[in-house]
Amino acid sequence: MTTLKITPAKLNGSVCVPSSKSMGHREIICAGLSAGTSIVDNISMSDDMEATLRCLTALGIGFQKVPSERSGRTALAINGSGNVRVSQSTVDCGESGSTLRFMIPLGALCGEPLTFTGHGKLVTRPLQAYYDIFDRQGLSYTTASNGYLPLTVNGVLKSGDYELPGNVSSQFISGLLFALPLLAGDSVLKITSALESQSYVDLTLSCLAKYGIVIEHENYYKYHIGGGQKYRCGRNMVEGDWSQAAFWLVAGTLGRQITCTGLNRDSLQGDMVVTDIINRMGGKITCDAEGNHTASSASTNGVVIDAADCPDIIPVLTVLAAVSEGTTEIINAGRLRIKECDRLAAMTSELNKLGAAVTELSDGLIIKGRPEGLQGGCVDSWNDHRIAMSLAVASLVCKKAVIISGSECVQKSYPEFWQDFTALGGMIKTVGTGESI
Ligand SMILES: O=C(O)C1=C[C@@H](OP(=O)(O)O)[C@@H](O)[C@H](O)C1
Ligand SMILES: C=C(OP(=O)(O)O)C(=O)O
């Protein structure tokens, strides 16, 4: 485990944000399901993207790295056959919920046993929505106790009527939307409770459409999925990641000025709402003609933030709230408890260690702002990339150093995070084992 000591410093400068992890997963899955070769350019590699690539291999889909046409990042040539088959009996999904939930229905097209393993919190993250479908269809599967990983699926999904809850994870909906068009018959998918993370369903539908898959829906609650469809190869670029930009836009608001490049101002990513939220709090985020977004230093005030459609930006917005004038209420955030860690508990515990005043509710947070700043101290990442990156941003407003243990977890989505943090003026030192802090 790596421990970092961050000496408080105001960050300043420009950063090219990684490409979208959510869109990257979707692109390489759709490319892998097409017959022929697709190029997906501008992929930011991370542990989660590696996990999805391992799944493609297990499903008999080939890929190779090729020179990028327009970015300095990875471009992948992905060779699919238009369908899936089990080419490896076990696949490790790492800690990636998206990977696991997108791949299970594809594994359940193969008609041969395929075992999904994972690590950390992924082992216990909810999968019941799929088990209910398998039970209804009589599809054979086994799990460790309590439905935990490893999960082995062994059977073929049947076309027809499907139901899913809308408030556990939209990743189940995306997973079925990838797989059901490949069945011979038509399917209808109904969402039986309030839909959260709807923007992620939009990302799925838009990627499917790019690859030639037609799905009609009635206001996101009923999806009509024609069977016998074929994915069509493509050449696509992945745009910048708004969830990652959020860290820098909060850091710019708390620091001097930070410009994020590589972003699409017309993005379908729900986390783009971070600009509206920061501006609503009194921040100063502007956008130029190229879509570069600049956050300038500003004094901010508390607001109500609805987490239903943007769960991933809540930890870093909690940091901004912690030093804003007045009170911030985070609502509809119960789902944050079933991510890489319990993010409501983690942000409450770790920010309060730094001197913040955060109160945890069952599905939200109340944050009493301390505009005078925080103290600093020793905190833990809870092995969650978004907690580690949020605590790094919190260091900007601390009087004393912030020591973060478990800082290596940023590998999950943003391996270059600490390099970028340093390039913007952050002062980081690795603390060796046994070294006093
Ligand atoms: O589909 C996706 O790419 C994601 C959906 C969201 O999860 P939920 O739908 O479980 O909220 C989000 O938190 C996750 O980081 C990525
Ligand atoms: C929750 C996240 O990812 P996943 O659900 O794919 O593990 C995340 O990246 O914050």
Short mmCIF file of C-alpha atoms and ligand atoms in Angstrom, two decimals, residues 21 48 95-98 125 171 312 339-340 343 385-386 412, ligand 2:
data_model
loop_
_atom_site.label_atom_id
_atom_site.label_comp_id
_atom_site.label_asym_id
_atom_site.label_seq_id
_atom_site.Cartn_x
_atom_site.Cartn_y
_atom_site.Cartn_z
CA LYS A 21 -14.04 5.33 -18.94
CA ASP A 48 -11.07 -1.01 -15.32
CA GLU A 95 -12.85 -4.17 -9.31
CA SER A 96 -14.95 -2.88 -12.20
CA GLY A 97 -18.70 -2.94 -11.65
CA SER A 98 -19.37 -1.75 -15.20
CA ARG A 125 -21.55 -5.57 -5.15
CA GLN A 171 -25.37 -1.02 -15.38
CA ASP A 312 -19.57 9.76 -9.36
CA LYS A 339 -19.74 1.64 -5.28
CA GLU A 340 -16.05 0.77 -4.72
CA ARG A 343 -18.82 6.61 -0.42
CA HIS A 385 -10.15 5.98 -6.55
CA ARG A 386 -12.79 8.70 -6.25
CA LYS A 412 -8.74 1.92 -11.28
C1 LIG B 2 -18.48 3.28 -9.59
C2 LIG B 2 -17.51 3.32 -10.51
O1 LIG B 2 -17.23 2.36 -11.42
P1 LIG B 2 -17.80 0.88 -11.52
O2 LIG B 2 -19.22 0.87 -11.05
O3 LIG B 2 -17.67 0.53 -12.96
O4 LIG B 2 -16.92 0.01 -10.67
C3 LIG B 2 -16.66 4.53 -10.63
O5 LIG B 2 -15.85 4.58 -11.55
O6 LIG B 2 -16.78 5.44 -9.80
#
